[in-house]
Amino acid sequence: MRGETRLVRLLLGGLLCATVAAGCANSGQAHKTPRPNPYLTQDTRHSIPLSSSAGKEHRAVMLQHLETIQVIVSALVEEDYELAQGLTELHLGFFQHRQAMAHQEPEKFPSAYHDLAMAHHEAAEELARIIPTKDLKQILPSLNNVLKACVACHLEYKVRDN
Ligand code: HEC
């Protein structure tokens, strides 16, 4: 039990790190190489030229992604594995991808972006498969892979020119 509480704490700490990635870039053994922060160092991200409405749609999906991650973690904390799995599948899996793309301008995204998006959805589907084990030692690495996929894309792409 005590071990589990520690894991949950670790999990929350990890998420905080992901949210304020800049501050954590050089701490902790999880990051082997410091990640360049485009706002503090040179911005090498590729810009995706979306119309303003598609750009808004894209941001809305992104904000929802972050919220979903929070609610998934919350469900894990509450040991509601069924809810955690359902949310992961519905909001981060391939279903969500089809929904999102229907409202955006898929042809404007380079194929490398689609690959990163697919890798992210694949990681989410994998997490959804692992959650029913109710074993945080398996769930955490899988959740970590989902977050890694978020970060990987954020390092490569931006929507507006900033
Ligand atoms: C395939 C690429 C890709 C993946 C995967 C991805 N994002 Fe994003 N995300 C972007 C891009 C591009 C932006 C816009 C960045 C910019 O223009 O500054 C963005 C922006 C955001 C924003 C800012 C939204 C705003 O209001 O400005 C949040 C929050 C976010 N993403 C969360 C997430 C989370 C959480 C995940 C993983 C569960 C995720 N993203 C996965 C590409 C991605």
PDB file of N, CA, C and O in Angstrom, residues 13-83:
ATOM      1  N   GLY A  13       4.344  13.846  -9.610  1.00  0.00           N
ATOM      2  CA  GLY A  13       5.565  14.636  -9.792  1.00  0.00           C
ATOM      3  C   GLY A  13       5.985  14.622 -11.246  1.00  0.00           C
ATOM      4  O   GLY A  13       6.345  15.642 -11.819  1.00  0.00           O
ATOM      5  N   GLY A  14       5.896  13.452 -11.848  1.00  0.00           N
ATOM      6  CA  GLY A  14       6.292  13.298 -13.248  1.00  0.00           C
ATOM      7  C   GLY A  14       5.438  14.155 -14.153  1.00  0.00           C
ATOM      8  O   GLY A  14       5.928  14.810 -15.071  1.00  0.00           O
ATOM      9  N   LEU A  15       4.148  14.174 -13.846  1.00  0.00           N
ATOM     10  CA  LEU A  15       3.236  14.957 -14.681  1.00  0.00           C
ATOM     11  C   LEU A  15       3.522  16.438 -14.553  1.00  0.00           C
ATOM     12  O   LEU A  15       3.496  17.191 -15.522  1.00  0.00           O
ATOM     13  N   LEU A  16       3.814  16.842 -13.327  1.00  0.00           N
ATOM     14  CA  LEU A  16       4.132  18.244 -13.098  1.00  0.00           C
ATOM     15  C   LEU A  16       5.346  18.605 -13.938  1.00  0.00           C
ATOM     16  O   LEU A  16       5.399  19.644 -14.584  1.00  0.00           O
ATOM     17  N   CYS A  17       6.298  17.690 -13.948  1.00  0.00           N
ATOM     18  CA  CYS A  17       7.503  17.871 -14.760  1.00  0.00           C
ATOM     19  C   CYS A  17       7.127  18.073 -16.224  1.00  0.00           C
ATOM     20  O   CYS A  17       7.650  18.942 -16.901  1.00  0.00           O
ATOM     21  N   ALA A  18       6.197  17.222 -16.685  1.00  0.00           N
ATOM     22  CA  ALA A  18       5.829  17.297 -18.094  1.00  0.00           C
ATOM     23  C   ALA A  18       5.181  18.641 -18.386  1.00  0.00           C
ATOM     24  O   ALA A  18       5.380  19.235 -19.439  1.00  0.00           O
ATOM     25  N   THR A  19       4.419  19.141 -17.432  1.00  0.00           N
ATOM     26  CA  THR A  19       3.696  20.388 -17.643  1.00  0.00           C
ATOM     27  C   THR A  19       4.663  21.571 -17.649  1.00  0.00           C
ATOM     28  O   THR A  19       4.549  22.486 -18.456  1.00  0.00           O
ATOM     29  N   VAL A  20       5.608  21.546 -16.729  1.00  0.00           N
ATOM     30  CA  VAL A  20       6.585  22.635 -16.710  1.00  0.00           C
ATOM     31  C   VAL A  20       7.927  22.073 -17.167  1.00  0.00           C
ATOM     32  O   VAL A  20       8.928  22.186 -16.495  1.00  0.00           O
ATOM     33  N   ALA A  21       7.871  21.468 -18.354  1.00  0.00           N
ATOM     34  CA  ALA A  21       9.026  20.721 -18.853  1.00  0.00           C
ATOM     35  C   ALA A  21      10.317  21.537 -18.799  1.00  0.00           C
ATOM     36  O   ALA A  21      11.384  21.009 -18.524  1.00  0.00           O
ATOM     37  N   ALA A  22      10.197  22.827 -19.037  1.00  0.00           N
ATOM     38  CA  ALA A  22      11.397  23.654 -19.069  1.00  0.00           C
ATOM     39  C   ALA A  22      12.160  23.551 -17.753  1.00  0.00           C
ATOM     40  O   ALA A  22      13.368  23.330 -17.730  1.00  0.00           O
ATOM     41  N   GLY A  23      11.420  23.666 -16.655  1.00  0.00           N
ATOM     42  CA  GLY A  23      12.044  23.664 -15.349  1.00  0.00           C
ATOM     43  C   GLY A  23      12.671  22.331 -14.991  1.00  0.00           C
ATOM     44  O   GLY A  23      13.594  22.269 -14.190  1.00  0.00           O
ATOM     45  N   CYS A  24      12.163  21.268 -15.597  1.00  0.00           N
ATOM     46  CA  CYS A  24      12.639  19.945 -15.232  1.00  0.00           C
ATOM     47  C   CYS A  24      13.695  19.431 -16.185  1.00  0.00           C
ATOM     48  O   CYS A  24      14.231  18.354 -16.008  1.00  0.00           O
ATOM     49  N   ALA A  25      13.976  20.208 -17.220  1.00  0.00           N
ATOM     50  CA  ALA A  25      14.822  19.706 -18.295  1.00  0.00           C
ATOM     51  C   ALA A  25      16.150  19.148 -17.793  1.00  0.00           C
ATOM     52  O   ALA A  25      16.646  18.173 -18.315  1.00  0.00           O
ATOM     53  N   ASN A  26      16.692  19.756 -16.768  1.00  0.00           N
ATOM     54  CA  ASN A  26      18.010  19.322 -16.349  1.00  0.00           C
ATOM     55  C   ASN A  26      18.005  18.539 -15.051  1.00  0.00           C
ATOM     56  O   ASN A  26      19.034  18.091 -14.580  1.00  0.00           O
ATOM     57  N   SER A  27      16.823  18.373 -14.455  1.00  0.00           N
ATOM     58  CA  SER A  27      16.763  17.638 -13.201  1.00  0.00           C
ATOM     59  C   SER A  27      16.325  16.209 -13.470  1.00  0.00           C
ATOM     60  O   SER A  27      15.906  15.877 -14.550  1.00  0.00           O
ATOM     61  N   GLY A  28      16.473  15.337 -12.489  1.00  0.00           N
ATOM     62  CA  GLY A  28      15.920  14.001 -12.606  1.00  0.00           C
ATOM     63  C   GLY A  28      16.649  13.158 -13.629  1.00  0.00           C
ATOM     64  O   GLY A  28      17.124  13.664 -14.635  1.00  0.00           O
ATOM     65  N   GLN A  29      16.695  11.855 -13.368  1.00  0.00           N
ATOM     66  CA  GLN A  29      17.461  11.009 -14.268  1.00  0.00           C
ATOM     67  C   GLN A  29      16.658  10.622 -15.496  1.00  0.00           C
ATOM     68  O   GLN A  29      17.189  10.074 -16.428  1.00  0.00           O
ATOM     69  N   ALA A  30      15.345  10.963 -15.509  1.00  0.00           N
ATOM     70  CA  ALA A  30      14.500  10.564 -16.625  1.00  0.00           C
ATOM     71  C   ALA A  30      14.928  11.240 -17.932  1.00  0.00           C
ATOM     72  O   ALA A  30      14.819  10.664 -18.999  1.00  0.00           O
ATOM     73  N   HIS A  31      15.432  12.451 -17.842  1.00  0.00           N
ATOM     74  CA  HIS A  31      15.847  13.148 -19.058  1.00  0.00           C
ATOM     75  C   HIS A  31      17.339  12.954 -19.247  1.00  0.00           C
ATOM     76  O   HIS A  31      18.127  13.507 -18.506  1.00  0.00           O
ATOM     77  N   LYS A  32      17.695  12.185 -20.243  1.00  0.00           N
ATOM     78  CA  LYS A  32      19.121  11.928 -20.435  1.00  0.00           C
ATOM     79  C   LYS A  32      19.772  13.111 -21.133  1.00  0.00           C
ATOM     80  O   LYS A  32      20.862  13.531 -20.797  1.00  0.00           O
ATOM     81  N   THR A  33      19.068  13.679 -22.100  1.00  0.00           N
ATOM     82  CA  THR A  33      19.621  14.853 -22.761  1.00  0.00           C
ATOM     83  C   THR A  33      18.723  16.036 -22.443  1.00  0.00           C
ATOM     84  O   THR A  33      17.509  15.905 -22.471  1.00  0.00           O
ATOM     85  N   PRO A  34      19.302  17.213 -22.140  1.00  0.00           N
ATOM     86  CA  PRO A  34      18.461  18.376 -21.869  1.00  0.00           C
ATOM     87  C   PRO A  34      17.679  18.730 -23.135  1.00  0.00           C
ATOM     88  O   PRO A  34      18.211  18.684 -24.240  1.00  0.00           O
ATOM     89  N   ARG A  35      16.403  19.042 -22.952  1.00  0.00           N
ATOM     90  CA  ARG A  35      15.583  19.359 -24.118  1.00  0.00           C
ATOM     91  C   ARG A  35      15.625  20.852 -24.401  1.00  0.00           C
ATOM     92  O   ARG A  35      15.420  21.646 -23.497  1.00  0.00           O
ATOM     93  N   PRO A  36      15.843  21.207 -25.654  1.00  0.00           N
ATOM     94  CA  PRO A  36      15.847  22.629 -25.969  1.00  0.00           C
ATOM     95  C   PRO A  36      14.445  23.198 -25.830  1.00  0.00           C
ATOM     96  O   PRO A  36      13.490  22.614 -26.330  1.00  0.00           O
ATOM     97  N   ASN A  37      14.297  24.294 -25.136  1.00  0.00           N
ATOM     98  CA  ASN A  37      12.999  24.943 -25.023  1.00  0.00           C
ATOM     99  C   ASN A  37      12.952  26.053 -26.078  1.00  0.00           C
ATOM    100  O   ASN A  37      13.752  26.971 -26.050  1.00  0.00           O
ATOM    101  N   PRO A  38      11.998  25.941 -27.015  1.00  0.00           N
ATOM    102  CA  PRO A  38      11.989  26.876 -28.150  1.00  0.00           C
ATOM    103  C   PRO A  38      11.796  28.334 -27.751  1.00  0.00           C
ATOM    104  O   PRO A  38      12.110  29.229 -28.525  1.00  0.00           O
ATOM    105  N   TYR A  39      11.260  28.562 -26.547  1.00  0.00           N
ATOM    106  CA  TYR A  39      11.061  29.956 -26.144  1.00  0.00           C
ATOM    107  C   TYR A  39      12.297  30.536 -25.485  1.00  0.00           C
ATOM    108  O   TYR A  39      12.439  31.748 -25.346  1.00  0.00           O
ATOM    109  N   LEU A  40      13.191  29.636 -25.048  1.00  0.00           N
ATOM    110  CA  LEU A  40      14.394  30.104 -24.360  1.00  0.00           C
ATOM    111  C   LEU A  40      15.631  29.982 -25.248  1.00  0.00           C
ATOM    112  O   LEU A  40      16.596  30.721 -25.085  1.00  0.00           O
ATOM    113  N   THR A  41      15.583  29.016 -26.162  1.00  0.00           N
ATOM    114  CA  THR A  41      16.708  28.876 -27.087  1.00  0.00           C
ATOM    115  C   THR A  41      16.175  29.102 -28.499  1.00  0.00           C
ATOM    116  O   THR A  41      15.064  29.577 -28.676  1.00  0.00           O
ATOM    117  N   GLN A  42      16.934  28.694 -29.473  1.00  0.00           N
ATOM    118  CA  GLN A  42      16.511  28.906 -30.853  1.00  0.00           C
ATOM    119  C   GLN A  42      15.269  28.057 -31.179  1.00  0.00           C
ATOM    120  O   GLN A  42      15.196  26.892 -30.801  1.00  0.00           O
ATOM    121  N   ASP A  43      14.297  28.672 -31.838  1.00  0.00           N
ATOM    122  CA  ASP A  43      13.067  27.975 -32.198  1.00  0.00           C
ATOM    123  C   ASP A  43      13.257  27.267 -33.537  1.00  0.00           C
ATOM    124  O   ASP A  43      13.275  27.893 -34.586  1.00  0.00           O
ATOM    125  N   THR A  44      13.410  25.942 -33.473  1.00  0.00           N
ATOM    126  CA  THR A  44      13.646  25.196 -34.714  1.00  0.00           C
ATOM    127  C   THR A  44      12.397  24.426 -35.140  1.00  0.00           C
ATOM    128  O   THR A  44      12.461  23.559 -36.005  1.00  0.00           O
ATOM    129  N   ARG A  45      11.251  24.732 -34.503  1.00  0.00           N
ATOM    130  CA  ARG A  45      10.044  23.970 -34.827  1.00  0.00           C
ATOM    131  C   ARG A  45       9.519  24.334 -36.222  1.00  0.00           C
ATOM    132  O   ARG A  45       9.618  25.473 -36.662  1.00  0.00           O
ATOM    133  N   HIS A  46       8.942  23.341 -36.878  1.00  0.00           N
ATOM    134  CA  HIS A  46       8.304  23.595 -38.169  1.00  0.00           C
ATOM    135  C   HIS A  46       6.928  24.197 -37.915  1.00  0.00           C
ATOM    136  O   HIS A  46       6.208  23.755 -37.034  1.00  0.00           O
ATOM    137  N   SER A  47       6.584  25.170 -38.730  1.00  0.00           N
ATOM    138  CA  SER A  47       5.296  25.829 -38.571  1.00  0.00           C
ATOM    139  C   SER A  47       4.254  25.187 -39.484  1.00  0.00           C
ATOM    140  O   SER A  47       4.525  24.950 -40.660  1.00  0.00           O
ATOM    141  N   ILE A  48       3.070  24.916 -38.937  1.00  0.00           N
ATOM    142  CA  ILE A  48       1.993  24.367 -39.767  1.00  0.00           C
ATOM    143  C   ILE A  48       1.025  25.498 -40.093  1.00  0.00           C
ATOM    144  O   ILE A  48       0.453  26.107 -39.191  1.00  0.00           O
ATOM    145  N   PRO A  49       0.874  25.790 -41.377  1.00  0.00           N
ATOM    146  CA  PRO A  49       0.059  26.948 -41.763  1.00  0.00           C
ATOM    147  C   PRO A  49      -1.431  26.642 -41.779  1.00  0.00           C
ATOM    148  O   PRO A  49      -2.001  26.396 -42.831  1.00  0.00           O
ATOM    149  N   LEU A  50      -2.065  26.680 -40.630  1.00  0.00           N
ATOM    150  CA  LEU A  50      -3.506  26.413 -40.570  1.00  0.00           C
ATOM    151  C   LEU A  50      -4.293  27.715 -40.677  1.00  0.00           C
ATOM    152  O   LEU A  50      -3.809  28.769 -40.255  1.00  0.00           O
ATOM    153  N   SER A  51      -5.506  27.618 -41.195  1.00  0.00           N
ATOM    154  CA  SER A  51      -6.397  28.777 -41.174  1.00  0.00           C
ATOM    155  C   SER A  51      -6.731  29.050 -39.715  1.00  0.00           C
ATOM    156  O   SER A  51      -6.545  28.182 -38.864  1.00  0.00           O
ATOM    157  N   SER A  52      -7.250  30.255 -39.420  1.00  0.00           N
ATOM    158  CA  SER A  52      -7.443  30.559 -38.004  1.00  0.00           C
ATOM    159  C   SER A  52      -8.490  29.647 -37.362  1.00  0.00           C
ATOM    160  O   SER A  52      -8.352  29.260 -36.206  1.00  0.00           O
ATOM    161  N   SER A  53      -9.512  29.245 -38.128  1.00  0.00           N
ATOM    162  CA  SER A  53     -10.511  28.367 -37.503  1.00  0.00           C
ATOM    163  C   SER A  53      -9.942  26.965 -37.267  1.00  0.00           C
ATOM    164  O   SER A  53     -10.184  26.362 -36.219  1.00  0.00           O
ATOM    165  N   ALA A  54      -9.164  26.459 -38.219  1.00  0.00           N
ATOM    166  CA  ALA A  54      -8.559  25.129 -38.019  1.00  0.00           C
ATOM    167  C   ALA A  54      -7.529  25.185 -36.894  1.00  0.00           C
ATOM    168  O   ALA A  54      -7.374  24.233 -36.129  1.00  0.00           O
ATOM    169  N   GLY A  55      -6.838  26.332 -36.799  1.00  0.00           N
ATOM    170  CA  GLY A  55      -5.861  26.512 -35.721  1.00  0.00           C
ATOM    171  C   GLY A  55      -6.551  26.467 -34.361  1.00  0.00           C
ATOM    172  O   GLY A  55      -6.064  25.835 -33.427  1.00  0.00           O
ATOM    173  N   LYS A  56      -7.702  27.126 -34.295  1.00  0.00           N
ATOM    174  CA  LYS A  56      -8.476  27.126 -33.036  1.00  0.00           C
ATOM    175  C   LYS A  56      -8.929  25.721 -32.689  1.00  0.00           C
ATOM    176  O   LYS A  56      -8.854  25.296 -31.535  1.00  0.00           O
ATOM    177  N   GLU A  57      -9.407  25.032 -33.704  1.00  0.00           N
ATOM    178  CA  GLU A  57      -9.871  23.654 -33.526  1.00  0.00           C
ATOM    179  C   GLU A  57      -8.726  22.794 -32.988  1.00  0.00           C
ATOM    180  O   GLU A  57      -8.903  21.994 -32.071  1.00  0.00           O
ATOM    181  N   HIS A  58      -7.543  22.985 -33.562  1.00  0.00           N
ATOM    182  CA  HIS A  58      -6.352  22.234 -33.156  1.00  0.00           C
ATOM    183  C   HIS A  58      -6.025  22.495 -31.683  1.00  0.00           C
ATOM    184  O   HIS A  58      -5.788  21.580 -30.904  1.00  0.00           O
ATOM    185  N   ARG A  59      -6.046  23.780 -31.306  1.00  0.00           N
ATOM    186  CA  ARG A  59      -5.747  24.144 -29.908  1.00  0.00           C
ATOM    187  C   ARG A  59      -6.772  23.557 -28.957  1.00  0.00           C
ATOM    188  O   ARG A  59      -6.439  23.123 -27.856  1.00  0.00           O
ATOM    189  N   ALA A  60      -8.047  23.578 -29.399  1.00  0.00           N
ATOM    190  CA  ALA A  60      -9.105  23.048 -28.539  1.00  0.00           C
ATOM    191  C   ALA A  60      -8.841  21.572 -28.244  1.00  0.00           C
ATOM    192  O   ALA A  60      -8.978  21.119 -27.107  1.00  0.00           O
ATOM    193  N   VAL A  61      -8.432  20.827 -29.290  1.00  0.00           N
ATOM    194  CA  VAL A  61      -8.141  19.400 -29.101  1.00  0.00           C
ATOM    195  C   VAL A  61      -6.968  19.249 -28.137  1.00  0.00           C
ATOM    196  O   VAL A  61      -6.976  18.393 -27.253  1.00  0.00           O
ATOM    197  N   MET A  62      -5.959  20.105 -28.291  1.00  0.00           N
ATOM    198  CA  MET A  62      -4.770  20.016 -27.438  1.00  0.00           C
ATOM    199  C   MET A  62      -5.111  20.275 -25.968  1.00  0.00           C
ATOM    200  O   MET A  62      -4.677  19.553 -25.087  1.00  0.00           O
ATOM    201  N   LEU A  63      -5.894  21.318 -25.745  1.00  0.00           N
ATOM    202  CA  LEU A  63      -6.289  21.619 -24.361  1.00  0.00           C
ATOM    203  C   LEU A  63      -7.057  20.436 -23.779  1.00  0.00           C
ATOM    204  O   LEU A  63      -6.897  20.083 -22.614  1.00  0.00           O
ATOM    205  N   GLN A  64      -7.870  19.824 -24.639  1.00  0.00           N
ATOM    206  CA  GLN A  64      -8.639  18.673 -24.179  1.00  0.00           C
ATOM    207  C   GLN A  64      -7.707  17.504 -23.851  1.00  0.00           C
ATOM    208  O   GLN A  64      -7.935  16.771 -22.898  1.00  0.00           O
ATOM    209  N   HIS A  65      -6.643  17.352 -24.650  1.00  0.00           N
ATOM    210  CA  HIS A  65      -5.656  16.297 -24.379  1.00  0.00           C
ATOM    211  C   HIS A  65      -5.080  16.449 -22.969  1.00  0.00           C
ATOM    212  O   HIS A  65      -4.978  15.487 -22.221  1.00  0.00           O
ATOM    213  N   LEU A  66      -4.691  17.676 -22.646  1.00  0.00           N
ATOM    214  CA  LEU A  66      -4.072  17.904 -21.335  1.00  0.00           C
ATOM    215  C   LEU A  66      -5.063  17.601 -20.214  1.00  0.00           C
ATOM    216  O   LEU A  66      -4.735  16.943 -19.227  1.00  0.00           O
ATOM    217  N   GLU A  67      -6.294  18.083 -20.435  1.00  0.00           N
ATOM    218  CA  GLU A  67      -7.335  17.828 -19.444  1.00  0.00           C
ATOM    219  C   GLU A  67      -7.587  16.337 -19.292  1.00  0.00           C
ATOM    220  O   GLU A  67      -7.751  15.831 -18.176  1.00  0.00           O
ATOM    221  N   THR A  68      -7.616  15.629 -20.420  1.00  0.00           N
ATOM    222  CA  THR A  68      -7.844  14.187 -20.389  1.00  0.00           C
ATOM    223  C   THR A  68      -6.767  13.490 -19.567  1.00  0.00           C
ATOM    224  O   THR A  68      -7.067  12.630 -18.738  1.00  0.00           O
ATOM    225  N   ILE A  69      -5.510  13.888 -19.806  1.00  0.00           N
ATOM    226  CA  ILE A  69      -4.406  13.276 -19.054  1.00  0.00           C
ATOM    227  C   ILE A  69      -4.641  13.480 -17.556  1.00  0.00           C
ATOM    228  O   ILE A  69      -4.475  12.570 -16.750  1.00  0.00           O
ATOM    229  N   GLN A  70      -5.038  14.686 -17.196  1.00  0.00           N
ATOM    230  CA  GLN A  70      -5.289  14.973 -15.772  1.00  0.00           C
ATOM    231  C   GLN A  70      -6.411  14.080 -15.225  1.00  0.00           C
ATOM    232  O   GLN A  70      -6.278  13.509 -14.135  1.00  0.00           O
ATOM    233  N   VAL A  71      -7.480  13.940 -15.989  1.00  0.00           N
ATOM    234  CA  VAL A  71      -8.611  13.139 -15.499  1.00  0.00           C
ATOM    235  C   VAL A  71      -8.233  11.654 -15.447  1.00  0.00           C
ATOM    236  O   VAL A  71      -8.668  10.929 -14.545  1.00  0.00           O
ATOM    237  N   ILE A  72      -7.407  11.211 -16.383  1.00  0.00           N
ATOM    238  CA  ILE A  72      -6.937   9.815 -16.358  1.00  0.00           C
ATOM    239  C   ILE A  72      -6.112   9.574 -15.090  1.00  0.00           C
ATOM    240  O   ILE A  72      -6.314   8.587 -14.378  1.00  0.00           O
ATOM    241  N   VAL A  73      -5.202  10.500 -14.794  1.00  0.00           N
ATOM    242  CA  VAL A  73      -4.380  10.354 -13.586  1.00  0.00           C
ATOM    243  C   VAL A  73      -5.273  10.367 -12.351  1.00  0.00           C
ATOM    244  O   VAL A  73      -5.111   9.561 -11.430  1.00  0.00           O
ATOM    245  N   SER A  74      -6.246  11.255 -12.367  1.00  0.00           N
ATOM    246  CA  SER A  74      -7.176  11.333 -11.258  1.00  0.00           C
ATOM    247  C   SER A  74      -7.901   9.999 -11.070  1.00  0.00           C
ATOM    248  O   SER A  74      -8.038   9.499  -9.954  1.00  0.00           O
ATOM    249  N   ALA A  75      -8.348   9.400 -12.174  1.00  0.00           N
ATOM    250  CA  ALA A  75      -9.040   8.107 -12.089  1.00  0.00           C
ATOM    251  C   ALA A  75      -8.091   7.037 -11.547  1.00  0.00           C
ATOM    252  O   ALA A  75      -8.503   6.178 -10.758  1.00  0.00           O
ATOM    253  N   LEU A  76      -6.820   7.082 -11.955  1.00  0.00           N
ATOM    254  CA  LEU A  76      -5.840   6.106 -11.449  1.00  0.00           C
ATOM    255  C   LEU A  76      -5.633   6.285  -9.949  1.00  0.00           C
ATOM    256  O   LEU A  76      -5.532   5.311  -9.200  1.00  0.00           O
ATOM    257  N   VAL A  77      -5.575   7.553  -9.532  1.00  0.00           N
ATOM    258  CA  VAL A  77      -5.419   7.846  -8.104  1.00  0.00           C
ATOM    259  C   VAL A  77      -6.593   7.253  -7.326  1.00  0.00           C
ATOM    260  O   VAL A  77      -6.420   6.675  -6.259  1.00  0.00           O
ATOM    261  N   GLU A  78      -7.789   7.392  -7.908  1.00  0.00           N
ATOM    262  CA  GLU A  78      -8.999   6.858  -7.265  1.00  0.00           C
ATOM    263  C   GLU A  78      -9.145   5.350  -7.459  1.00  0.00           C
ATOM    264  O   GLU A  78     -10.135   4.752  -7.033  1.00  0.00           O
ATOM    265  N   GLU A  79      -8.200   4.758  -8.181  1.00  0.00           N
ATOM    266  CA  GLU A  79      -8.242   3.328  -8.518  1.00  0.00           C
ATOM    267  C   GLU A  79      -9.496   2.958  -9.304  1.00  0.00           C
ATOM    268  O   GLU A  79     -10.017   1.854  -9.186  1.00  0.00           O
ATOM    269  N   ASP A  80      -9.974   3.916 -10.103  1.00  0.00           N
ATOM    270  CA  ASP A  80     -11.088   3.634 -11.002  1.00  0.00           C
ATOM    271  C   ASP A  80     -10.493   3.302 -12.371  1.00  0.00           C
ATOM    272  O   ASP A  80     -10.432   4.140 -13.272  1.00  0.00           O
ATOM    273  N   TYR A  81     -10.047   2.050 -12.509  1.00  0.00           N
ATOM    274  CA  TYR A  81      -9.312   1.646 -13.713  1.00  0.00           C
ATOM    275  C   TYR A  81     -10.210   1.616 -14.942  1.00  0.00           C
ATOM    276  O   TYR A  81      -9.756   1.878 -16.049  1.00  0.00           O
ATOM    277  N   GLU A  82     -11.467   1.302 -14.733  1.00  0.00           N
ATOM    278  CA  GLU A  82     -12.388   1.244 -15.863  1.00  0.00           C
ATOM    279  C   GLU A  82     -12.552   2.627 -16.494  1.00  0.00           C
ATOM    280  O   GLU A  82     -12.512   2.780 -17.713  1.00  0.00           O
ATOM    281  N   LEU A  83     -12.733   3.619 -15.630  1.00  0.00           N
ATOM    282  CA  LEU A  83     -12.872   4.988 -16.123  1.00  0.00           C
ATOM    283  C   LEU A  83     -11.580   5.420 -16.822  1.00  0.00           C
ATOM    284  O   LEU A  83     -11.611   5.993 -17.919  1.00  0.00           O
TER     285      LEU A  83
END
